[in-house]
mmCIF file of C-alpha atoms in Angstrom:
data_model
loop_
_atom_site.group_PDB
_atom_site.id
_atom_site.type_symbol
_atom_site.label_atom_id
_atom_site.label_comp_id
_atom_site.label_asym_id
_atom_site.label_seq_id
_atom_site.Cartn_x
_atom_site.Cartn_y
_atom_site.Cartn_z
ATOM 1 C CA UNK F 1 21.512 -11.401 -9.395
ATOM 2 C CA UNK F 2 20.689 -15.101 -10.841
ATOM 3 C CA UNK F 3 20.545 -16.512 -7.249
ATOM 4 C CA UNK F 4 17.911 -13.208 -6.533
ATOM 5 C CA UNK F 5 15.636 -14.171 -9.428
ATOM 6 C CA UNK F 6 15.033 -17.304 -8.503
ATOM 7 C CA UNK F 7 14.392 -16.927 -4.978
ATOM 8 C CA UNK F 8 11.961 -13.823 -5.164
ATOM 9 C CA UNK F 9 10.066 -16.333 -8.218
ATOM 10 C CA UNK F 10 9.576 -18.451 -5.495
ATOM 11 C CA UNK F 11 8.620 -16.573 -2.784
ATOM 12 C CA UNK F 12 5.838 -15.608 -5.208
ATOM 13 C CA UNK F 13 5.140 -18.841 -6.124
ATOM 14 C CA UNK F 14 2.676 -19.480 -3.184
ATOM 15 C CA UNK F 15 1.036 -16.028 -3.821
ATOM 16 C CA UNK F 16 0.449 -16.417 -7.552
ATOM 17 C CA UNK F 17 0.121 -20.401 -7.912
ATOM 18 C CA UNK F 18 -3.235 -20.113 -6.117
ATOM 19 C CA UNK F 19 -4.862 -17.551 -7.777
ATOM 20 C CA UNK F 20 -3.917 -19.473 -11.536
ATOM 21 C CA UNK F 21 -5.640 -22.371 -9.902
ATOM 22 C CA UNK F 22 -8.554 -20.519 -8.375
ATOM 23 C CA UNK F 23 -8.890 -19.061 -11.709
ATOM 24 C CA UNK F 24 -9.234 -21.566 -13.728
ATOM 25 C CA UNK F 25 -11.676 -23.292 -11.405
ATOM 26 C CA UNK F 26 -13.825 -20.043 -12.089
ATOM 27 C CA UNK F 27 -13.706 -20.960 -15.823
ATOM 28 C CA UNK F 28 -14.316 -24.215 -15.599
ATOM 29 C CA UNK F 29 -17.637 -23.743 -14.145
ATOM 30 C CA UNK F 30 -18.385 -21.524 -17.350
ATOM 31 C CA UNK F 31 -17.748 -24.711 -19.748
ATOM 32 C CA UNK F 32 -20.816 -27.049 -20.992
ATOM 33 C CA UNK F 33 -19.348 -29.861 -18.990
ATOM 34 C CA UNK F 34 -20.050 -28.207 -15.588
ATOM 35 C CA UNK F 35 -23.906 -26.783 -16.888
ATOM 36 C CA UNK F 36 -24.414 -30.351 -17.725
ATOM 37 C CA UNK F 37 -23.477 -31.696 -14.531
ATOM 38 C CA UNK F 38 -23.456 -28.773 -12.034
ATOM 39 C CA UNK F 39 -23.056 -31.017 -8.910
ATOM 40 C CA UNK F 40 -20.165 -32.623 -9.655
ATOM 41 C CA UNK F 41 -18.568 -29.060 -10.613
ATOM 42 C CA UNK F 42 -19.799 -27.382 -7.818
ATOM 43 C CA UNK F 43 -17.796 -30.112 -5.654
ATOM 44 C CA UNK F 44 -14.701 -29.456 -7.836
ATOM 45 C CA UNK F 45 -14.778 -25.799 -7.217
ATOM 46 C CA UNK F 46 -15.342 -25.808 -3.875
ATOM 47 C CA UNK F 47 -11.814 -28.922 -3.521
ATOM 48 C CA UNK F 48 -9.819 -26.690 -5.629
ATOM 49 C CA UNK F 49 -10.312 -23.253 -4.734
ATOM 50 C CA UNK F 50 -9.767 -24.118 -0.160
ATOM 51 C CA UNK F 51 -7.382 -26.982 -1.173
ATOM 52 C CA UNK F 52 -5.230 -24.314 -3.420
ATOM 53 C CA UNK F 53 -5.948 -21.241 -0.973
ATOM 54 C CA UNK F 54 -4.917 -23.424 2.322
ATOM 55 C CA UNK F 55 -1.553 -24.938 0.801
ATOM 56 C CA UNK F 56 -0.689 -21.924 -0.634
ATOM 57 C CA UNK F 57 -1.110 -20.381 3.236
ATOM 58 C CA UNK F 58 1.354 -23.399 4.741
ATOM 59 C CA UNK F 59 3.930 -22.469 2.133
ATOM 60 C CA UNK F 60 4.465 -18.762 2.535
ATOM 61 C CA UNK F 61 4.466 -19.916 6.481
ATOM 62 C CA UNK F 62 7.443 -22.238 6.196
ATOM 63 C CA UNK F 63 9.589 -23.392 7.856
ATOM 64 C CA UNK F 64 7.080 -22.931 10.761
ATOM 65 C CA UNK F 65 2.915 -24.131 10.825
ATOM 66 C CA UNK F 66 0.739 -21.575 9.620
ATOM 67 C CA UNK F 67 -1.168 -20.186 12.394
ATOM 68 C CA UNK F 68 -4.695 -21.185 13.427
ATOM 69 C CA UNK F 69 -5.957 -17.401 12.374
ATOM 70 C CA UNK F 70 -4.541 -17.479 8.565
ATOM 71 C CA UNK F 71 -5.771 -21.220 8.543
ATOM 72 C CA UNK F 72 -9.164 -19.653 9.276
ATOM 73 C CA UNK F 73 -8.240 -16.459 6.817
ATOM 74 C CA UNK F 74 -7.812 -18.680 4.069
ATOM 75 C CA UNK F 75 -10.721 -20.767 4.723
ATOM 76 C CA UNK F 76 -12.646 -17.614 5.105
ATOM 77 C CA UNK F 77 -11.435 -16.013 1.933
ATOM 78 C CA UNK F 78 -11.999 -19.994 -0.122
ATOM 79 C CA UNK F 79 -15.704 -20.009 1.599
ATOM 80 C CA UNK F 80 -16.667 -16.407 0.160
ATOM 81 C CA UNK F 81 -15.134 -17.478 -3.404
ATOM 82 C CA UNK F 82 -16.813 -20.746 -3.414
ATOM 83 C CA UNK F 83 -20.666 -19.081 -2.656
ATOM 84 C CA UNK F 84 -19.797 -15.964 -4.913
ATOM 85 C CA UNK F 85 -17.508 -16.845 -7.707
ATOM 86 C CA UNK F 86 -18.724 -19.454 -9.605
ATOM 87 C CA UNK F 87 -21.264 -19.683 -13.141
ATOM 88 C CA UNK F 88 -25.181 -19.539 -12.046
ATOM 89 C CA UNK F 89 -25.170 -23.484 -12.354
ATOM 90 C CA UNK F 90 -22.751 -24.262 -10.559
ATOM 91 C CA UNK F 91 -23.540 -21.577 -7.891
ATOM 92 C CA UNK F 92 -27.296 -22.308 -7.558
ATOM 93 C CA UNK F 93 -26.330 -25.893 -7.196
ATOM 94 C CA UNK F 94 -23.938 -25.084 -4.182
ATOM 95 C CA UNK F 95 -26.668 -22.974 -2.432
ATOM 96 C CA UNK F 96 -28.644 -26.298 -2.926
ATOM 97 C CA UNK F 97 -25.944 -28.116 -0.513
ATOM 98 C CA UNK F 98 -26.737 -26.693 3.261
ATOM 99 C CA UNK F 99 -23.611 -28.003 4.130
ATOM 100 C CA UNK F 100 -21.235 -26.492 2.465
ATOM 101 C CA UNK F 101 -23.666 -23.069 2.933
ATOM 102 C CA UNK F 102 -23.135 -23.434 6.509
ATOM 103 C CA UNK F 103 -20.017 -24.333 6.810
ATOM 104 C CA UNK F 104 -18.645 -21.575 4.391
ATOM 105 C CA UNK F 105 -20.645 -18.983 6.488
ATOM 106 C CA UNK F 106 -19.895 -19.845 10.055
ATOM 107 C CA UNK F 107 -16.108 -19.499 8.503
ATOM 108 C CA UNK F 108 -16.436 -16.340 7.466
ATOM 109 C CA UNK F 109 -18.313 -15.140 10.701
ATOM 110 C CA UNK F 110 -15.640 -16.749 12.840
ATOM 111 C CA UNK F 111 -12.930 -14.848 10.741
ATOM 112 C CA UNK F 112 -14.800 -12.026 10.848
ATOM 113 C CA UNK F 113 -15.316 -11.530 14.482
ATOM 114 C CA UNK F 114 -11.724 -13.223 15.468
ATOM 115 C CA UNK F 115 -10.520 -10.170 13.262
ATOM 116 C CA UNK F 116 -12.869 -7.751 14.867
ATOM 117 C CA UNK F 117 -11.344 -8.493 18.563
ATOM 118 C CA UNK F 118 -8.346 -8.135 17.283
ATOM 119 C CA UNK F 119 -8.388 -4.660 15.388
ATOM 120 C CA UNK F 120 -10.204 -3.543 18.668
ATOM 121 C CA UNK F 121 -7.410 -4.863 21.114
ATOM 122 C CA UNK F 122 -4.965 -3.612 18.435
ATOM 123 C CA UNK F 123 -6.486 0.231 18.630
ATOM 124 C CA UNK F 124 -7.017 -0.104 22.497
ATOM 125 C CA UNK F 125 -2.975 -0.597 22.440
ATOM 126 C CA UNK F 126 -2.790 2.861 20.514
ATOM 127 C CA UNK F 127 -1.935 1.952 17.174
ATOM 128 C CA UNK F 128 -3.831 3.906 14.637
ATOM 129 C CA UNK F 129 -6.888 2.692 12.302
ATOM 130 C CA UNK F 130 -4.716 1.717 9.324
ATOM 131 C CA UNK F 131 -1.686 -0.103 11.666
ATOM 132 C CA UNK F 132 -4.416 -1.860 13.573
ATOM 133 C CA UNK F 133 -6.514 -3.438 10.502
ATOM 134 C CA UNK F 134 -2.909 -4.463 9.227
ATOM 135 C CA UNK F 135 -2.324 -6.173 12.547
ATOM 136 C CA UNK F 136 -5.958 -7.671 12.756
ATOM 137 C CA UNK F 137 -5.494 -9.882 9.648
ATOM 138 C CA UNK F 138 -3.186 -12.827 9.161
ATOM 139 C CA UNK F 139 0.129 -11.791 8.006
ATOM 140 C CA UNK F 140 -0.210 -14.287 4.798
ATOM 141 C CA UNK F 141 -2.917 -11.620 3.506
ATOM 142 C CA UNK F 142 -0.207 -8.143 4.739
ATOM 143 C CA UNK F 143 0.020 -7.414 1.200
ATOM 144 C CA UNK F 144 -3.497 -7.531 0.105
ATOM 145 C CA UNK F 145 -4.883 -5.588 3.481
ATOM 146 C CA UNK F 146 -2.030 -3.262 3.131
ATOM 147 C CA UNK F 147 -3.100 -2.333 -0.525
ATOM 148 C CA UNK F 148 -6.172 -1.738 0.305
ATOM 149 C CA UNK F 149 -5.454 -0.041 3.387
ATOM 150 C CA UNK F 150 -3.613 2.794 1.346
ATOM 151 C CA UNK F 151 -5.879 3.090 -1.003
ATOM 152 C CA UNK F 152 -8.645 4.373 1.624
ATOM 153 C CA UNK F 153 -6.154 6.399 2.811
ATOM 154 C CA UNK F 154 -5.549 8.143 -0.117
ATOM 155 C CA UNK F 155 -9.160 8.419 -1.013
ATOM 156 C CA UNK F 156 -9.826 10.469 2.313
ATOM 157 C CA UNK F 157 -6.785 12.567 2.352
ATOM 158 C CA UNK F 158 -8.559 13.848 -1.566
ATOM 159 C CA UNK F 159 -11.232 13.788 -0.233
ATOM 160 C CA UNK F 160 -11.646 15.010 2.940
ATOM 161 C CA UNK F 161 -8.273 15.741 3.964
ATOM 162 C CA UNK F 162 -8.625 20.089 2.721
ATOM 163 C CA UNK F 163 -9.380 21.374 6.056
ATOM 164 C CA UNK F 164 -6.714 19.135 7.873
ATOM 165 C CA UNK F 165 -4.170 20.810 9.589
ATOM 166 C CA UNK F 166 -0.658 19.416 10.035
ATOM 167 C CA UNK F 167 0.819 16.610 11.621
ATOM 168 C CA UNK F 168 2.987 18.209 13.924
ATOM 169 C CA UNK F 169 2.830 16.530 17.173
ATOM 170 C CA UNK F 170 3.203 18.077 21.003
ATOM 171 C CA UNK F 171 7.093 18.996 20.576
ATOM 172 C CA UNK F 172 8.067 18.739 17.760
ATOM 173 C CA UNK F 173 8.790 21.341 14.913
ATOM 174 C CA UNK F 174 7.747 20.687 11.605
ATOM 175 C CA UNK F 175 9.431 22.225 8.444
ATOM 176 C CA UNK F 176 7.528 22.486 5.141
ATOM 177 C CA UNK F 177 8.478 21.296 1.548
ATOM 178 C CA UNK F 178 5.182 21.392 -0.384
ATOM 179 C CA UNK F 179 5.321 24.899 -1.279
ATOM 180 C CA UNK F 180 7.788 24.226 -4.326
ATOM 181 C CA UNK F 181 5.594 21.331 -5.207
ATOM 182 C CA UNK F 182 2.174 21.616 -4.826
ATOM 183 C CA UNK F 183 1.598 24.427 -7.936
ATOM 184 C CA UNK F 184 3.558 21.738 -10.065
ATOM 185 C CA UNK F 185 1.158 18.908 -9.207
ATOM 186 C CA UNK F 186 -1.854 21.075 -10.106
ATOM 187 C CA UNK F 187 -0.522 21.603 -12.944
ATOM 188 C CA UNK F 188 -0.625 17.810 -13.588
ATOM 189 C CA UNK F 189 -3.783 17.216 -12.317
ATOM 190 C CA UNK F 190 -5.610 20.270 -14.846
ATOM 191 C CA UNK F 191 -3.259 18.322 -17.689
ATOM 192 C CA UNK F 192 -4.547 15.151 -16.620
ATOM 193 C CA UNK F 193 -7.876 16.250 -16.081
ATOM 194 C CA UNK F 194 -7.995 17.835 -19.973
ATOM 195 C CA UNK F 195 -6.459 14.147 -21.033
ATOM 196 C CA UNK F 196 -9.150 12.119 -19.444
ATOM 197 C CA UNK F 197 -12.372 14.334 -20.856
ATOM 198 C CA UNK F 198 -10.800 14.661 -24.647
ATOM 199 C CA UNK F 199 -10.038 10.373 -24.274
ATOM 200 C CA UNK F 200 -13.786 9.994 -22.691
ATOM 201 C CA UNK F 201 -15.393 11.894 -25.420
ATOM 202 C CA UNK F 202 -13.248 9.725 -28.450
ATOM 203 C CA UNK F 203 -13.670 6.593 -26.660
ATOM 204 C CA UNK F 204 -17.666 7.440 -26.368
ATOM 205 C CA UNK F 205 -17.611 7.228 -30.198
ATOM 206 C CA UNK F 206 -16.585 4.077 -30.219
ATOM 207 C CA UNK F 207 -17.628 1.787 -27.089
ATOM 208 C CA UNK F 208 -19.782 3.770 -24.643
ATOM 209 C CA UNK F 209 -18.116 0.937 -21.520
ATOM 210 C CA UNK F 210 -14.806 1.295 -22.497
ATOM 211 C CA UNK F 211 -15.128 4.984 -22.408
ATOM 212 C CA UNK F 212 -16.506 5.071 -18.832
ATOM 213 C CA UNK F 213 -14.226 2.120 -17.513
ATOM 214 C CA UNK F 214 -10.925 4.657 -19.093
ATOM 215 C CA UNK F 215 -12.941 7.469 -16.866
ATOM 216 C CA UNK F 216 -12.991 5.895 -13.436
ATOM 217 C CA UNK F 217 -9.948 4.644 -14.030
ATOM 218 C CA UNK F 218 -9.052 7.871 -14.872
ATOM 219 C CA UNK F 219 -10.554 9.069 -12.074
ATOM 220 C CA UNK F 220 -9.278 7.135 -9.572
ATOM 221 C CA UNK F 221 -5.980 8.294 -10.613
ATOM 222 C CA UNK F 222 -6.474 11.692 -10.114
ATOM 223 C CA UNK F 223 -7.922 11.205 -6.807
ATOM 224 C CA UNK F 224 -4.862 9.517 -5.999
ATOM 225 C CA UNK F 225 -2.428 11.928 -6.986
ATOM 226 C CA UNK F 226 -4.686 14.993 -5.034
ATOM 227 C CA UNK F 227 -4.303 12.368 -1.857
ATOM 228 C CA UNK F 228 -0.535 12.443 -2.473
ATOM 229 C CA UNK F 229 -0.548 16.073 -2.845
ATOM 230 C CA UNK F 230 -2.457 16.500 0.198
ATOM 231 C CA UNK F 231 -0.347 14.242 2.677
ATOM 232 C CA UNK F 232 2.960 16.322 0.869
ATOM 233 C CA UNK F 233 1.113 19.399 3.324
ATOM 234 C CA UNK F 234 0.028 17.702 6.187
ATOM 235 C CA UNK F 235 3.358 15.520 7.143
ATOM 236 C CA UNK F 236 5.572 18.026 6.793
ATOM 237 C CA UNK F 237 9.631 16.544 8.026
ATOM 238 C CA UNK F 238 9.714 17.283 11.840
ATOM 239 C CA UNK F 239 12.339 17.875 14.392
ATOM 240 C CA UNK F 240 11.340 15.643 17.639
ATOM 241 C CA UNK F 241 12.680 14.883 21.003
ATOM 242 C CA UNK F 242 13.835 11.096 19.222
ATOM 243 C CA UNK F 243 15.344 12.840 15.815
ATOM 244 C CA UNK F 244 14.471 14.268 12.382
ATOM 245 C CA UNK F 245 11.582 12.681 11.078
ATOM 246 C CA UNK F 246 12.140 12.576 7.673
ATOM 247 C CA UNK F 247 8.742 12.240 5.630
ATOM 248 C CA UNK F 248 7.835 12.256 2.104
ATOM 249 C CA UNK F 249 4.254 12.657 2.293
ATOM 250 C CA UNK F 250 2.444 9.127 3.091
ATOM 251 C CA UNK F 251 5.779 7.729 0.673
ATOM 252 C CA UNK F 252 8.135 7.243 3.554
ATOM 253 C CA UNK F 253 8.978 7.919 7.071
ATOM 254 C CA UNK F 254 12.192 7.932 8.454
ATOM 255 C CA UNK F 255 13.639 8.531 12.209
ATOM 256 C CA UNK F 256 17.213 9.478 11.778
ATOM 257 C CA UNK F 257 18.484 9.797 15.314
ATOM 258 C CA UNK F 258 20.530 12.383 16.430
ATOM 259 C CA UNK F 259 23.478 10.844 17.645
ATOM 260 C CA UNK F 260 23.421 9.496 13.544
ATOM 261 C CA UNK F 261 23.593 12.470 12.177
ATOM 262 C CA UNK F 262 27.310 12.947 11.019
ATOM 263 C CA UNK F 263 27.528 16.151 9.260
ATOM 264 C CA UNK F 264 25.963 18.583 6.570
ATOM 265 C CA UNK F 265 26.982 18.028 2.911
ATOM 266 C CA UNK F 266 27.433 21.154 0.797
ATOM 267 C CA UNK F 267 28.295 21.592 -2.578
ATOM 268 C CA UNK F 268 26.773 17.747 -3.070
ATOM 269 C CA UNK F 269 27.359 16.345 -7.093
ATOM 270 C CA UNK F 270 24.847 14.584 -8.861
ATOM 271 C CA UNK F 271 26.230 11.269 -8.363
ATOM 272 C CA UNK F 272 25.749 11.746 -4.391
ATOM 273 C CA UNK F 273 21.777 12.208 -4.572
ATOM 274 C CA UNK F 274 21.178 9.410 -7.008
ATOM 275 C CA UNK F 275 23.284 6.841 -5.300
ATOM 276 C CA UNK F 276 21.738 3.964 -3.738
ATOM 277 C CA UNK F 277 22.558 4.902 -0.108
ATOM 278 C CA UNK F 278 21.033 8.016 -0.220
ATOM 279 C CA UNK F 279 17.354 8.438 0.974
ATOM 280 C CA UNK F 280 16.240 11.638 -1.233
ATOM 281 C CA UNK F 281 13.037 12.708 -0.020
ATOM 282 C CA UNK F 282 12.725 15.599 -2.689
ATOM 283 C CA UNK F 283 9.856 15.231 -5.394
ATOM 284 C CA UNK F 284 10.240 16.866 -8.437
ATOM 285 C CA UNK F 285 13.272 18.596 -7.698
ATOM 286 C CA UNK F 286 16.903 19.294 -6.433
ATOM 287 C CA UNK F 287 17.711 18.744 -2.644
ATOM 288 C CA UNK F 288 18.821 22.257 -0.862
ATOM 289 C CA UNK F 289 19.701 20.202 2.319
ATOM 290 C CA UNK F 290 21.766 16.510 2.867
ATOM 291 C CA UNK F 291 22.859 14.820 5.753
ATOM 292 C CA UNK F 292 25.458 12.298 6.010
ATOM 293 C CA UNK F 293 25.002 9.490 8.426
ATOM 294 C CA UNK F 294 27.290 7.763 11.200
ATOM 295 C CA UNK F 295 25.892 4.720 10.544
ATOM 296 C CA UNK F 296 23.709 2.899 7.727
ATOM 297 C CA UNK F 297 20.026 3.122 8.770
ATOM 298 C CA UNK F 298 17.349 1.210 7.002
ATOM 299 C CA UNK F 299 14.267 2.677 5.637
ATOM 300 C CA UNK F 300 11.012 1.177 3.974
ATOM 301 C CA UNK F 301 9.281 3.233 1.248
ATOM 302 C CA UNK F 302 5.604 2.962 0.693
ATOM 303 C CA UNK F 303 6.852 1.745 -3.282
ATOM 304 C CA UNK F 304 9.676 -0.310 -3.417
ATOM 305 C CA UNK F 305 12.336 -2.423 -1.548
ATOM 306 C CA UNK F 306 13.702 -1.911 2.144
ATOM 307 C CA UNK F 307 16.855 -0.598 2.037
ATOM 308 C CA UNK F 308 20.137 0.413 4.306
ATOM 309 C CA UNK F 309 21.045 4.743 3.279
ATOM 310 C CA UNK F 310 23.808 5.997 4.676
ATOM 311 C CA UNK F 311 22.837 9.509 3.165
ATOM 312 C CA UNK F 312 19.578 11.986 3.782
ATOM 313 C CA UNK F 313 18.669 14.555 1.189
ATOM 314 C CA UNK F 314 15.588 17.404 1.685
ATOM 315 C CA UNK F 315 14.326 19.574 -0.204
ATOM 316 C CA UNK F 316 13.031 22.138 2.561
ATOM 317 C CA UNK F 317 10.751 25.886 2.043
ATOM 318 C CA UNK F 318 13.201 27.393 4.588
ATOM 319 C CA UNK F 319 16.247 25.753 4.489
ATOM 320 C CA UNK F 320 18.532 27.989 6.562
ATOM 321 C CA UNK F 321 15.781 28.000 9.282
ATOM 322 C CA UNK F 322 15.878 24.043 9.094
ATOM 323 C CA UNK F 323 19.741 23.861 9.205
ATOM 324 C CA UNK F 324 19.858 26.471 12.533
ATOM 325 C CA UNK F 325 16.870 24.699 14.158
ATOM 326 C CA UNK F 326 18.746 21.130 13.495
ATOM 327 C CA UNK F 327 22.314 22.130 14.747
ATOM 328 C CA UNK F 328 20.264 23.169 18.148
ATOM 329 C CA UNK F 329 18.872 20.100 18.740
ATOM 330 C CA UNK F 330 21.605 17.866 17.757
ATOM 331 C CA UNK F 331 23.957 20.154 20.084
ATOM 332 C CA UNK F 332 21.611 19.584 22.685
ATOM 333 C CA UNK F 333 21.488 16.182 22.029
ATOM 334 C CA UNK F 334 25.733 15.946 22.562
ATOM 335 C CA UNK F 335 26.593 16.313 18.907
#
């Protein structure tokens, strides 16, 4: 555990060292000193924030170069900080310097349309619209484009995701498990929803932008959570010609094989379902189905670590159904 610490502190050492340092080049330009002599400030900001952004890039790529496209991401990113992010001083007094206008913006357009081929070649390949904008960017700025890319996810599926049938491709059977769960995240969202008007009307009394900063944050939140709620009904787990597909919503996605299926559990304590090894893709309540494994598989949740689970618990609407449908195709598959 002490050897873990230290390593995952620096592995986010590159990340987080950059953004102090970009930081407080943002409040320097705020002080007196860099009103008073703008030029010289604006030349700072512009050194520290690419200097900071690029090293920070050749770090996370060790041992190996960083690669000409997150060289040109970080530039990219620096250039946009530099025109945007400093004090009005500072700033008007680097849109007085054509060079570092130009160069900053035929950075960003070169990013931008190095990207753009890209995302189109990645789509062309068949990936879908979230995969390929992941695999358009540099991997040095995953995280980031990843964050965001779930976020708009989650924003459509609230938003516009009502009408959307399931995912249940040409083959396949899909089994339910959002019947025990939606009514209970309703619930939360009219509780929530109570919460956030009651807080919005107090915090009106006493700082009218506090009060509507709590609401979008607010919000957003609830959006969230009906996106969640929504992708619980349209990925339901699914029996394919490869093996059970094992989904939790937009959470997690697992392909258990059927030659790695080793048998049903019944009667399963508590102590089986919370141990490590066990992937339990029930929300909110107890499992009615688990599956031991043959062999450790690995799976990656949307939150949290990637981890080896030698163990698969469900909770499924029609569990027996599930169960007889699964013995089939695991029969057929020379179980």
């Amino acid at each position: 555990m002490e050897r873990q610490l230290p390593a995952r502190l620096t592995g986010l050492a590159p990340i987080v060292l950059p953004l102090i340092v970009v930081a407080l080049a943002r409040a320097m330009t705020f002080t007196d000193w860099a009103v008073a002599n703008a030029f010289w400030a604006a030349l700072l900001f512009a050194w520290l924030v690419t200097d900071s952004l690029l090293l920070g890039t050749m770090v996370r790529a060790r041992p190996k170069r960083p690669g000409l496209h997150a060289s040109l991401g970080a530039l990219a990113t620096a250039g946009v900080i530099v025109l945007f992010g400093a004090a009005e001083p500072v700033r008007a007094s680097i849109n007085s310097l054509p060079q570092i206008v130009v160069a900053a913006g035929l950075t960003i357009a070169l990013f931008i349309g190095w990207s753009a081929v890209r995302f189109a070649i990645e789509l062309r390949e068949g990936k879908d619209v979230d995969a390929a904008v992941i695999a358009a960017f540099p991997q040095s700025m995953a995280p980031v484009i990843r964050f965001a890319s779930v976020e708009s996810r989650m924003m459509r599926l609230a938003l516009f995701g009502w009408r959307r049938a399931q995912d249940i491709p040409v083959g396949a059977i899909g089994f339910s498990y959002h019947r025990y769960l939606l009514p209970m995240i309703w619930t939360l969202l009219v509780l929530q929803g109570i919460e956030l008007a009651v807080m919005h009307f107090l915090l009106l009394q006493w700082n009218p932008t506090v009060a509507w900063i709590w609401f979008a944050l607010g919000m957003a939140g609830g959006l969230w959570i009906m996106g969640l709620a929504q992708s619980f009904r349209i990925y339901p787990v699914l029996l394919t010609e490869e093996g059970l597909r094992v989904r939790s919503g937009i959470m997690a996605d697992l392909l258990v094989p059927y030659a790695a299926i080793g048998a049903q559990v019944s009667g399963f304590a508590r102590e089986q379902v919370k141990d490590g090894g066990t992937f339990n893709q029930a929300v909110l309540s107890w499992p009615n189905v688990m599956l031991a494994l043959d062999h450790p598989l690995r799976v990656k949740p949307l939150i949290g670590r990637e981890r080896e689970v030698s163990a698969v618990a469900m909770r499924i609407d029609d569990s027996a159904a599930f169960t007889e449908a699964l013995a089939a195709r695991c029969y057929g598959a020379g179980k």
